[in-house]
Coordinates of C-alpha atoms in Angstrom, one line a residue:
M1 CA 5.1 -21.2 59.6
S2 CA 3.7 -23.3 56.7
M3 CA 1.2 -20.5 55.9
R4 CA 3.9 -17.9 55.9
W5 CA 6.0 -20.0 53.5
L6 CA 2.9 -20.5 51.3
R7 CA 2.3 -16.8 51.1
W8 CA 5.9 -16.2 50.3
G9 CA 5.8 -18.8 47.7
Q10 CA 2.7 -17.2 46.1
G11 CA 4.5 -13.8 46.1
F12 CA 7.6 -15.3 44.5
M13 CA 5.6 -17.1 41.8
A14 CA 3.7 -13.9 41.1
L15 CA 6.9 -12.0 40.8
L16 CA 8.4 -14.7 38.5
L17 CA 5.2 -14.7 36.4
A18 CA 5.3 -10.9 36.1
A19 CA 8.9 -11.0 35.1
M20 CA 8.2 -13.6 32.4
M21 CA 5.2 -11.7 31.1
W22 CA 7.1 -8.4 30.9
S23 CA 10.4 -9.8 29.6
P24 CA 12.1 -7.1 27.4
Y25 CA 11.8 -8.9 24.0
P26 CA 8.2 -10.1 23.7
A27 CA 6.7 -6.9 25.2
E28 CA 9.1 -4.5 23.6
A29 CA 6.5 -3.3 21.1
A30 CA 3.6 -3.4 23.4
S31 CA 1.7 -0.1 24.1
V32 CA 1.9 -0.7 27.9
E33 CA 5.0 -2.1 29.7
L34 CA 5.8 -2.5 33.4
S35 CA 9.1 -1.2 34.7
P36 CA 11.3 -3.6 36.7
T37 CA 10.3 -1.6 39.9
I38 CA 6.6 -2.2 39.2
Q39 CA 7.2 -5.8 38.4
T40 CA 8.8 -6.3 41.8
A41 CA 6.0 -4.3 43.5
W42 CA 3.4 -6.4 41.7
G43 CA 4.8 -9.6 43.1
K44 CA 4.6 -8.1 46.6
L45 CA 1.1 -6.9 45.9
V46 CA -0.1 -10.4 44.9
A47 CA 1.6 -11.8 48.0
F48 CA -0.1 -9.2 50.1
A49 CA -3.5 -10.0 48.8
N50 CA -5.8 -12.7 50.2
D51 CA -6.3 -16.0 48.2
N52 CA -9.3 -14.8 46.3
Q53 CA -7.8 -11.5 45.4
S54 CA -4.5 -13.1 44.4
A55 CA -6.3 -15.5 42.1
K56 CA -8.2 -12.6 40.5
L57 CA -5.1 -10.5 40.0
A58 CA -3.3 -13.5 38.4
A59 CA -6.2 -14.0 36.1
Q60 CA -6.4 -10.3 35.2
M61 CA -2.6 -10.3 34.5
T62 CA -2.9 -13.4 32.3
N63 CA -5.6 -11.8 30.3
F64 CA -3.7 -8.5 30.1
R65 CA -0.6 -10.4 28.8
S66 CA -2.8 -12.1 26.3
L67 CA -3.9 -8.7 25.0
Q68 CA -0.2 -7.7 24.7
T69 CA 0.6 -10.8 22.7
Q70 CA -2.4 -10.1 20.4
E71 CA -1.1 -6.5 19.9
N72 CA 2.4 -7.6 19.2
S73 CA 1.2 -10.2 16.7
L74 CA -1.1 -7.7 15.0
D75 CA 1.7 -5.1 14.8
A76 CA 4.0 -7.7 13.1
K77 CA 1.3 -8.7 10.6
I78 CA 0.3 -5.1 9.9
Q79 CA 3.9 -4.0 9.3
S80 CA 4.6 -7.0 7.1
L81 CA 1.5 -6.6 5.0
H82 CA 1.9 -2.9 4.7
Y83 CA 5.5 -3.2 3.4
S84 CA 4.3 -5.9 1.0
N85 CA 1.5 -3.7 -0.3
E86 CA 3.7 -0.7 -0.7
E87 CA 6.2 -2.8 -2.7
E88 CA 3.4 -4.3 -4.8
L89 CA 1.9 -0.9 -5.4
T90 CA 5.2 0.4 -6.8
L91 CA 5.5 -2.6 -9.0
V92 CA 2.0 -2.2 -10.4
K93 CA 2.5 1.5 -11.1
N94 CA 5.8 0.8 -12.9
R95 CA 4.2 -2.0 -14.8
I96 CA 1.5 0.4 -16.1
K97 CA 4.2 2.3 -18.0
T98 CA 5.1 -0.9 -19.9
I99 CA 1.6 -1.9 -21.0
N100 CA 1.8 -2.9 -24.7
A101 CA 5.2 -1.3 -24.9
A102 CA 6.6 -3.9 -27.3
K103 CA 3.5 -3.5 -29.6
I104 CA 3.7 0.2 -29.6
A105 CA 7.5 0.2 -30.3
A106 CA 6.9 -2.2 -33.2
L107 CA 4.1 -0.1 -34.6
E108 CA 6.3 3.1 -34.3
A109 CA 9.1 1.3 -36.1
K110 CA 6.6 0.3 -38.8
V111 CA 5.4 3.8 -39.2
K112 CA 9.0 5.0 -39.5
K113 CA 9.9 2.3 -42.0
T114 CA 6.8 3.0 -44.1
E115 CA 7.6 6.8 -44.2
E116 CA 11.2 6.1 -45.2
K117 CA 10.0 3.7 -47.9
Y118 CA 7.8 6.4 -49.6
Q119 CA 9.9 9.4 -48.8
P120 CA 11.7 9.5 -52.2
L121 CA 8.4 9.3 -54.0
L122 CA 6.8 12.0 -51.9
D123 CA 9.9 14.2 -52.2
N124 CA 9.8 13.8 -56.0
Y125 CA 6.1 14.6 -56.2
K126 CA 6.6 17.6 -54.0
L127 CA 9.4 18.9 -56.2
L128 CA 7.3 18.4 -59.3
T129 CA 4.4 20.5 -57.8
K130 CA 6.9 23.3 -57.0
Q131 CA 8.3 23.1 -60.5
I132 CA 4.8 23.2 -62.0
S133 CA 4.0 26.4 -60.0
A134 CA 7.3 27.9 -61.1
A135 CA 6.6 27.1 -64.8
N136 CA 3.1 28.5 -64.5
A137 CA 4.6 31.7 -63.0
L138 CA 7.0 32.0 -65.9
G139 CA 4.1 31.4 -68.4
S140 CA 5.8 28.4 -69.9
K141 CA 2.8 26.2 -71.0
T142 CA 5.0 23.5 -72.6
L143 CA 7.1 23.0 -69.5
K144 CA 4.1 23.1 -67.3
K145 CA 2.4 20.5 -69.4
A146 CA 5.4 18.2 -69.4
L147 CA 5.8 18.5 -65.6
Q148 CA 2.1 18.0 -65.0
A149 CA 2.2 14.8 -67.1
Q150 CA 4.9 13.5 -64.8
A151 CA 3.0 14.5 -61.7
D152 CA -0.2 12.9 -63.0
L153 CA 1.7 9.6 -63.5
L154 CA 2.9 9.8 -59.9
K155 CA -0.5 10.7 -58.4
P156 CA -1.9 7.2 -58.0
A157 CA 1.3 6.0 -56.4
V158 CA 1.4 9.1 -54.1
A159 CA -2.2 8.5 -53.1
L160 CA -1.4 4.9 -52.2
A161 CA 1.7 5.9 -50.3
K162 CA -0.2 8.5 -48.2
A163 CA -2.9 6.0 -47.6
D164 CA -0.4 3.4 -46.4
I165 CA 1.3 5.8 -44.1
K166 CA -2.0 7.0 -42.7
A167 CA -3.1 3.4 -42.1
R168 CA 0.2 2.7 -40.2
K169 CA -0.3 5.9 -38.1
D170 CA -3.9 5.1 -37.4
E171 CA -2.9 1.6 -36.3
L172 CA -0.4 3.2 -33.9
K173 CA -2.9 5.7 -32.7
A174 CA -5.5 3.0 -32.0
E175 CA -3.0 1.0 -30.0
K176 CA -1.9 3.9 -27.9
E177 CA -5.6 4.9 -27.2
A178 CA -6.4 1.3 -26.2
T179 CA -3.3 1.2 -24.0
A180 CA -4.3 4.5 -22.4
K181 CA -7.7 3.2 -21.7
I182 CA -6.3 0.1 -20.0
A183 CA -3.9 2.2 -17.9
S184 CA -6.7 4.6 -16.9
A185 CA -8.9 1.7 -15.8
I186 CA -6.0 0.3 -13.7
R187 CA -5.2 3.7 -12.2
S188 CA -8.9 4.0 -11.3
T189 CA -8.8 0.8 -9.5
L190 CA -5.6 1.8 -7.6
A191 CA -7.4 5.1 -6.7
E192 CA -9.6 2.9 -4.4
I193 CA -6.6 2.5 -2.2
D194 CA -6.7 6.2 -1.3
T195 CA -10.1 5.8 0.4
V196 CA -8.7 2.8 2.3
K197 CA -5.7 4.8 3.5
V198 CA -8.1 7.3 4.9
Q199 CA -9.7 4.5 6.9
I200 CA -6.3 3.3 8.0
R201 CA -5.4 6.7 9.3
A202 CA -8.7 6.8 11.3
A203 CA -7.9 3.3 12.8
K204 CA -4.4 4.5 13.7
S205 CA -5.8 7.6 15.3
G206 CA -8.2 5.5 17.3
A207 CA -5.4 3.2 18.4
Q208 CA -3.3 6.2 19.4
S209 CA -6.2 7.6 21.5
S210 CA -6.6 4.3 23.3
K211 CA -2.8 4.1 23.9
S212 CA -2.8 7.6 25.4
A213 CA -5.6 6.7 27.7
L214 CA -3.8 3.5 28.7
S215 CA -0.6 5.5 29.5
S216 CA -2.7 7.7 31.8
L217 CA -4.2 4.7 33.5
L218 CA -0.8 3.1 33.9
K219 CA 0.2 5.9 36.2
T220 CA -2.8 5.2 38.4
F221 CA -2.1 1.4 38.3
N222 CA 1.6 1.9 39.2
A223 CA 0.6 4.1 42.2
A224 CA -1.9 1.4 43.4
V225 CA 0.6 -1.4 43.0
K226 CA 3.3 0.5 45.0
K227 CA 0.9 1.5 47.8
P228 CA -0.1 -1.5 47.8
D229 CA -3.8 -1.1 47.0
V230 CA -5.1 -4.5 45.9
S231 CA -8.6 -3.2 45.1
G232 CA -7.4 -0.1 43.3
A233 CA -4.8 -2.1 41.3
S234 CA -7.4 -4.7 40.3
S235 CA -10.0 -2.0 39.3
T236 CA -7.5 0.0 37.3
L237 CA -6.2 -3.2 35.6
S238 CA -9.7 -4.0 34.6
S239 CA -10.2 -0.6 33.0
M240 CA -6.8 -1.0 31.2
Q241 CA -8.0 -4.3 29.8
T242 CA -11.1 -2.7 28.4
L243 CA -9.0 0.0 26.8
Y244 CA -6.5 -2.5 25.5
A245 CA -9.2 -4.5 23.9
K246 CA -10.4 -1.3 22.2
L247 CA -6.9 -0.6 21.0
I248 CA -6.6 -4.1 19.5
E249 CA -10.0 -3.6 17.8
H250 CA -8.6 -0.5 16.1
K251 CA -5.5 -2.4 15.0
Q252 CA -7.6 -5.3 13.8
K253 CA -9.4 -2.8 11.6
N254 CA -6.0 -1.5 10.4
Y255 CA -5.0 -5.0 9.4
A256 CA -8.3 -5.6 7.7
Y257 CA -7.8 -2.4 5.7
E258 CA -4.3 -3.6 4.6
Q259 CA -5.9 -6.8 3.5
K260 CA -8.4 -4.8 1.5
I261 CA -5.5 -3.0 -0.2
T262 CA -4.0 -6.4 -1.1
T263 CA -7.4 -7.3 -2.7
I264 CA -7.4 -4.0 -4.7
L265 CA -3.9 -4.7 -5.9
A266 CA -4.9 -8.2 -7.0
K267 CA -7.9 -6.7 -8.9
A268 CA -5.6 -4.2 -10.6
K269 CA -3.2 -6.9 -11.7
L270 CA -6.0 -8.8 -13.4
Q271 CA -6.7 -5.8 -15.6
F272 CA -3.3 -6.0 -17.3
P273 CA -3.4 -7.5 -20.8
N274 CA -1.9 -11.0 -21.2
S275 CA 1.7 -10.8 -22.3

């Protein structure tokens, strides 16, 4: 009688352990989940097994649950870091548009102010040159001479005005070119992310392949548990553990690639000029 109660107790504890390990919340995101029916059948299977088999099954299940926990933890970290990287990437791209914006705006205002300052002088000189041409066409040497004299007096000032305007424009052009060079360097750094994203897609593809294989094995496992086939369930669970470990390996790579993107973003931010 005591042995029967002991076996019943083992089965009950196995069932309770299975229920705890596959509770809806912690395993919700796991790639492999046991249905309530299989959880119940699993408890009966462990109770049906001999002591050595029962201990082995319990150890396998503990390890399998550990893999589930690792996967859930990785999924959470990957998702969090991915969203953080995407947000940071958007901020960096938007920041590129503002590089030296204040300096460029100030130089543009300076060019405009300089042009406005000299505009009356340049307009006057332009008018004189037109009048000189008209006087020449009319054959009026006296008028042409008088107009030319006025123009000659303005020439030095006009030359200085044009030189000043050119200097302001050259300054603006140089600042824009320097800014474009900085922006290009940052964009070149950000382009490294594209290569990493290809690697992420490969890691996700590998994880998906492992998940598909796990889903297929789960059907075999469920059948063995229901039968109940202790040896078959144990063997299949062992294969599932191997696949699960491979799936986690792919997800670890995925997380490492997201960390690499974080590093690239940090590198890009260091390329911005000091405010």
